[in-house]
């Protein structure tokens, strides 16, 4: 049993803290956000994730997990802070990683281990975190262990994957690596793969997500090509995947979340060799524009139309809207209508546009800022309904009910949720990606 401080109680830090606590370690969860700490103190879990509430409650009730708004001493410090990304410059902000290192430094003792789990550009552990920690007067590798151990869990299945997935551990030297291996072995069922190079571990994490992003781009491009030949690309992909060495991904409305659309750019932080990877990003980001084109073509015009987007979360059965393809689509629909103004004689701009009425509905998302509406309000009198997220609820849609509510008959199923023949036979015009 070890004392562990977990810095950052978000999607990764909170389940990780609870996991160690449920495996009998003495864990303190720390976050700079007072509201999160106060909430957890009252047993209030701020993240929607299957099973997480019970899991964290168990850890809190056992007394092995406590939360604090102050950093203190511990044998292990695990850093799981955000690494925000600037959409314009494509550059990450590493301030939170640096701040975590600076906050740990006064409490660091000889023999302690510091582990960075946050996803970061290659070189961050050594170039950003190490100098911050060494403000303590101690040296990484010699006096304290320093390690990158990337998280690899899939939102929606975090608790199972945290335990079952293989882990990559890269210390700045062998002693560092071994210190982290001892700790993770206490709960990880998967294999633990080690490297004595923290930058390699950072690189591995990024290329896993880049692999997925590039492959989704291939699937999206195949869907666009398939449409030109008037074939069902999903059927073609399924058949192609019967080959023992082919494993194509699925097309969709774009790629969301805080990982796949961002990590490829982290790879480019210290390298300008991104060609295929950059093109893949462009293809995936272009899917919203492709759906706008489908809607415009099928509806004649977008002006004055009512369009319901079902699913605002970036993927099925989660409540996370970060980099959500549906929000991009909503934005592009508004832009597409706003872009059609005419120049007036005095050089001004006039638009007769009625705008487009985009209604957002998501049963898993609770967000006041997004102005979500309930299902009935979303589909009522709608000219078109677009399924943008594969939530289980949307597979249960009933043609007769939707037919009664909608004004039009256009359905765009970007996630392959609806049985095509059935909906067409019920009089719907169904377009898929
Ligand atoms: N998507 C497709 N087609 C597919 C698969 C996914 O369009 O065939 C879309 C999804 O709809 C979603 C996006 O991609 O919008 C990302 O979803 P995801 O399920 O592929 O991945 P994330 O972002 O939820 O989690 C990923 C995972 N990485 C890999 O599978 C290599 C997870 O294991 C990582 O821990 C996580 O990133 C992370 O934190 O980095």
PDB file of C-alpha atoms in Angstrom, residues 81-228:
ATOM      1  CA  UNK A  81      -4.299  17.587 -15.741  1.00  0.00           C
ATOM      2  CA  UNK A  82      -5.762  18.951 -18.986  1.00  0.00           C
ATOM      3  CA  UNK A  83      -3.533  19.909 -21.899  1.00  0.00           C
ATOM      4  CA  UNK A  84      -5.810  22.333 -23.765  1.00  0.00           C
ATOM      5  CA  UNK A  85      -5.331  22.906 -27.436  1.00  0.00           C
ATOM      6  CA  UNK A  86      -5.671  26.066 -29.512  1.00  0.00           C
ATOM      7  CA  UNK A  87      -7.852  25.309 -32.516  1.00  0.00           C
ATOM      8  CA  UNK A  88      -6.318  28.129 -34.568  1.00  0.00           C
ATOM      9  CA  UNK A  89      -2.606  27.654 -33.934  1.00  0.00           C
ATOM     10  CA  UNK A  90      -2.897  23.863 -33.378  1.00  0.00           C
ATOM     11  CA  UNK A  91      -0.578  24.309 -30.407  1.00  0.00           C
ATOM     12  CA  UNK A  92      -1.054  22.778 -26.962  1.00  0.00           C
ATOM     13  CA  UNK A  93      -0.985  24.656 -23.678  1.00  0.00           C
ATOM     14  CA  UNK A  94       1.316  22.894 -21.249  1.00  0.00           C
ATOM     15  CA  UNK A  95       0.796  25.410 -18.435  1.00  0.00           C
ATOM     16  CA  UNK A  96      -1.197  22.976 -16.289  1.00  0.00           C
ATOM     17  CA  UNK A  97       1.541  20.334 -16.521  1.00  0.00           C
ATOM     18  CA  UNK A  98       4.148  22.914 -15.557  1.00  0.00           C
ATOM     19  CA  UNK A  99       1.968  24.266 -12.732  1.00  0.00           C
ATOM     20  CA  UNK A 100       1.444  20.739 -11.382  1.00  0.00           C
ATOM     21  CA  UNK A 101       5.228  20.212 -11.348  1.00  0.00           C
ATOM     22  CA  UNK A 102       5.761  23.527  -9.564  1.00  0.00           C
ATOM     23  CA  UNK A 103       3.054  22.659  -7.015  1.00  0.00           C
ATOM     24  CA  UNK A 104       4.655  19.254  -6.323  1.00  0.00           C
ATOM     25  CA  UNK A 105       8.253  20.573  -6.070  1.00  0.00           C
ATOM     26  CA  UNK A 106       8.054  21.928  -2.467  1.00  0.00           C
ATOM     27  CA  UNK A 107       6.638  18.570  -1.288  1.00  0.00           C
ATOM     28  CA  UNK A 108       8.980  16.295  -3.265  1.00  0.00           C
ATOM     29  CA  UNK A 109      11.302  14.026  -1.256  1.00  0.00           C
ATOM     30  CA  UNK A 110      14.141  11.704  -2.191  1.00  0.00           C
ATOM     31  CA  UNK A 111      12.715   8.359  -3.346  1.00  0.00           C
ATOM     32  CA  UNK A 112       9.349   9.737  -4.531  1.00  0.00           C
ATOM     33  CA  UNK A 113       7.935   9.009  -7.992  1.00  0.00           C
ATOM     34  CA  UNK A 114       6.178  11.487 -10.290  1.00  0.00           C
ATOM     35  CA  UNK A 115       4.082  10.065 -13.119  1.00  0.00           C
ATOM     36  CA  UNK A 116       2.578  12.133 -15.926  1.00  0.00           C
ATOM     37  CA  UNK A 117      -0.571  10.548 -17.422  1.00  0.00           C
ATOM     38  CA  UNK A 118      -1.857  13.572 -19.394  1.00  0.00           C
ATOM     39  CA  UNK A 119      -1.500  13.321 -23.167  1.00  0.00           C
ATOM     40  CA  UNK A 120       1.329  15.631 -24.218  1.00  0.00           C
ATOM     41  CA  UNK A 121       3.581  16.391 -27.194  1.00  0.00           C
ATOM     42  CA  UNK A 122       6.769  14.299 -27.327  1.00  0.00           C
ATOM     43  CA  UNK A 123       9.425  15.750 -25.020  1.00  0.00           C
ATOM     44  CA  UNK A 124       7.081  17.339 -22.456  1.00  0.00           C
ATOM     45  CA  UNK A 125       7.995  15.111 -19.496  1.00  0.00           C
ATOM     46  CA  UNK A 126      11.658  15.938 -19.827  1.00  0.00           C
ATOM     47  CA  UNK A 127      11.488  19.488 -21.179  1.00  0.00           C
ATOM     48  CA  UNK A 128       8.549  20.943 -19.233  1.00  0.00           C
ATOM     49  CA  UNK A 129       7.780  18.785 -16.208  1.00  0.00           C
ATOM     50  CA  UNK A 130      11.319  17.856 -15.167  1.00  0.00           C
ATOM     51  CA  UNK A 131      12.615  21.463 -14.782  1.00  0.00           C
ATOM     52  CA  UNK A 132       9.485  22.384 -12.788  1.00  0.00           C
ATOM     53  CA  UNK A 133      10.037  19.442 -10.412  1.00  0.00           C
ATOM     54  CA  UNK A 134      13.761  20.101 -10.126  1.00  0.00           C
ATOM     55  CA  UNK A 135      12.972  23.471  -8.543  1.00  0.00           C
ATOM     56  CA  UNK A 136      12.897  21.236  -5.468  1.00  0.00           C
ATOM     57  CA  UNK A 137      16.681  20.935  -5.669  1.00  0.00           C
ATOM     58  CA  UNK A 138      16.338  17.195  -6.395  1.00  0.00           C
ATOM     59  CA  UNK A 139      17.359  15.546  -9.676  1.00  0.00           C
ATOM     60  CA  UNK A 140      15.068  13.427 -11.836  1.00  0.00           C
ATOM     61  CA  UNK A 141      16.281   9.843 -12.250  1.00  0.00           C
ATOM     62  CA  UNK A 142      18.841  10.197  -9.436  1.00  0.00           C
ATOM     63  CA  UNK A 143      16.802  11.518  -6.470  1.00  0.00           C
ATOM     64  CA  UNK A 144      13.255  10.964  -7.637  1.00  0.00           C
ATOM     65  CA  UNK A 145      11.673   8.811 -10.333  1.00  0.00           C
ATOM     66  CA  UNK A 146      10.065  10.553 -13.305  1.00  0.00           C
ATOM     67  CA  UNK A 147       7.776   8.693 -15.693  1.00  0.00           C
ATOM     68  CA  UNK A 148       5.282   9.091 -18.499  1.00  0.00           C
ATOM     69  CA  UNK A 149       2.479   6.526 -18.350  1.00  0.00           C
ATOM     70  CA  UNK A 150      -0.216   7.485 -20.859  1.00  0.00           C
ATOM     71  CA  UNK A 151      -3.831   6.649 -20.156  1.00  0.00           C
ATOM     72  CA  UNK A 152      -5.579   4.686 -22.910  1.00  0.00           C
ATOM     73  CA  UNK A 153      -9.133   4.310 -21.632  1.00  0.00           C
ATOM     74  CA  UNK A 154     -12.181   4.659 -23.842  1.00  0.00           C
ATOM     75  CA  UNK A 155     -14.823   7.089 -22.531  1.00  0.00           C
ATOM     76  CA  UNK A 156     -17.943   5.009 -21.907  1.00  0.00           C
ATOM     77  CA  UNK A 157     -15.899   2.033 -20.725  1.00  0.00           C
ATOM     78  CA  UNK A 158     -13.313   3.725 -18.528  1.00  0.00           C
ATOM     79  CA  UNK A 159     -13.421   1.493 -15.454  1.00  0.00           C
ATOM     80  CA  UNK A 160     -13.124  -1.784 -17.370  1.00  0.00           C
ATOM     81  CA  UNK A 161     -10.393  -0.453 -19.648  1.00  0.00           C
ATOM     82  CA  UNK A 162      -8.426   1.164 -16.813  1.00  0.00           C
ATOM     83  CA  UNK A 163      -8.001  -2.270 -15.318  1.00  0.00           C
ATOM     84  CA  UNK A 164      -7.912  -4.433 -18.443  1.00  0.00           C
ATOM     85  CA  UNK A 165      -5.866  -2.414 -20.956  1.00  0.00           C
ATOM     86  CA  UNK A 166      -2.154  -2.891 -21.498  1.00  0.00           C
ATOM     87  CA  UNK A 167      -0.042   0.005 -20.210  1.00  0.00           C
ATOM     88  CA  UNK A 168       2.992   1.747 -21.641  1.00  0.00           C
ATOM     89  CA  UNK A 169       5.464   2.972 -19.040  1.00  0.00           C
ATOM     90  CA  UNK A 170       8.421   5.154 -19.975  1.00  0.00           C
ATOM     91  CA  UNK A 171      10.671   6.424 -17.201  1.00  0.00           C
ATOM     92  CA  UNK A 172      13.590   8.789 -17.652  1.00  0.00           C
ATOM     93  CA  UNK A 173      15.778   5.834 -16.569  1.00  0.00           C
ATOM     94  CA  UNK A 174      15.425   2.210 -15.492  1.00  0.00           C
ATOM     95  CA  UNK A 175      14.899   2.988 -11.813  1.00  0.00           C
ATOM     96  CA  UNK A 176      12.078   5.386 -12.670  1.00  0.00           C
ATOM     97  CA  UNK A 177      10.410   2.869 -14.965  1.00  0.00           C
ATOM     98  CA  UNK A 178      10.565   0.118 -12.350  1.00  0.00           C
ATOM     99  CA  UNK A 179       9.056   2.357  -9.658  1.00  0.00           C
ATOM    100  CA  UNK A 180       6.000   3.004 -11.830  1.00  0.00           C
ATOM    101  CA  UNK A 181       5.685  -0.650 -12.883  1.00  0.00           C
ATOM    102  CA  UNK A 182       5.455  -1.677  -9.202  1.00  0.00           C
ATOM    103  CA  UNK A 183       2.609   0.759  -8.648  1.00  0.00           C
ATOM    104  CA  UNK A 184       0.488  -0.028 -11.737  1.00  0.00           C
ATOM    105  CA  UNK A 185       0.921  -3.777 -11.229  1.00  0.00           C
ATOM    106  CA  UNK A 186      -1.292  -3.427  -8.161  1.00  0.00           C
ATOM    107  CA  UNK A 187      -4.417  -3.208 -10.343  1.00  0.00           C
ATOM    108  CA  UNK A 188      -3.597  -3.526 -14.071  1.00  0.00           C
ATOM    109  CA  UNK A 189      -4.665  -6.880 -15.538  1.00  0.00           C
ATOM    110  CA  UNK A 190      -3.218  -6.130 -18.993  1.00  0.00           C
ATOM    111  CA  UNK A 191       0.439  -6.380 -19.994  1.00  0.00           C
ATOM    112  CA  UNK A 192       2.819  -3.637 -18.926  1.00  0.00           C
ATOM    113  CA  UNK A 193       5.286  -2.638 -21.649  1.00  0.00           C
ATOM    114  CA  UNK A 194       8.269  -0.566 -20.630  1.00  0.00           C
ATOM    115  CA  UNK A 195      10.775   1.762 -22.237  1.00  0.00           C
ATOM    116  CA  UNK A 196      13.546   3.710 -20.571  1.00  0.00           C
ATOM    117  CA  UNK A 197      12.601   6.805 -22.507  1.00  0.00           C
ATOM    118  CA  UNK A 198       9.683   8.991 -21.463  1.00  0.00           C
ATOM    119  CA  UNK A 199       9.511  10.642 -24.902  1.00  0.00           C
ATOM    120  CA  UNK A 200       8.973   7.249 -26.565  1.00  0.00           C
ATOM    121  CA  UNK A 201       6.008   6.623 -24.244  1.00  0.00           C
ATOM    122  CA  UNK A 202       4.559  10.043 -25.154  1.00  0.00           C
ATOM    123  CA  UNK A 203       5.036   9.242 -28.852  1.00  0.00           C
ATOM    124  CA  UNK A 204       3.367   5.822 -28.533  1.00  0.00           C
ATOM    125  CA  UNK A 205       0.210   7.358 -27.045  1.00  0.00           C
ATOM    126  CA  UNK A 206      -0.038   9.912 -29.837  1.00  0.00           C
ATOM    127  CA  UNK A 207       0.467   7.440 -32.654  1.00  0.00           C
ATOM    128  CA  UNK A 208      -2.267   5.169 -31.288  1.00  0.00           C
ATOM    129  CA  UNK A 209      -4.822   7.962 -31.612  1.00  0.00           C
ATOM    130  CA  UNK A 210      -3.338   9.178 -34.887  1.00  0.00           C
ATOM    131  CA  UNK A 211      -3.639   5.666 -36.321  1.00  0.00           C
ATOM    132  CA  UNK A 212      -7.352   5.754 -35.516  1.00  0.00           C
ATOM    133  CA  UNK A 213      -7.886   9.267 -36.863  1.00  0.00           C
ATOM    134  CA  UNK A 214      -6.134   8.490 -40.161  1.00  0.00           C
ATOM    135  CA  UNK A 215      -8.099   5.263 -40.559  1.00  0.00           C
ATOM    136  CA  UNK A 216     -11.407   7.034 -39.904  1.00  0.00           C
ATOM    137  CA  UNK A 217     -10.395   9.573 -42.560  1.00  0.00           C
ATOM    138  CA  UNK A 218      -9.872   6.692 -44.985  1.00  0.00           C
ATOM    139  CA  UNK A 219     -13.341   5.341 -44.149  1.00  0.00           C
ATOM    140  CA  UNK A 220     -14.846   8.816 -44.600  1.00  0.00           C
ATOM    141  CA  UNK A 221     -13.128   9.252 -47.948  1.00  0.00           C
ATOM    142  CA  UNK A 222     -14.345   5.815 -49.057  1.00  0.00           C
ATOM    143  CA  UNK A 223     -17.876   6.865 -48.085  1.00  0.00           C
ATOM    144  CA  UNK A 224     -17.592   9.963 -50.275  1.00  0.00           C
ATOM    145  CA  UNK A 225     -16.229   7.905 -53.181  1.00  0.00           C
ATOM    146  CA  UNK A 226     -18.911   5.257 -52.624  1.00  0.00           C
ATOM    147  CA  UNK A 227     -21.605   7.940 -52.887  1.00  0.00           C
ATOM    148  CA  UNK A 228     -20.252   8.909 -56.308  1.00  0.00           C
TER     149      UNK A 228
END
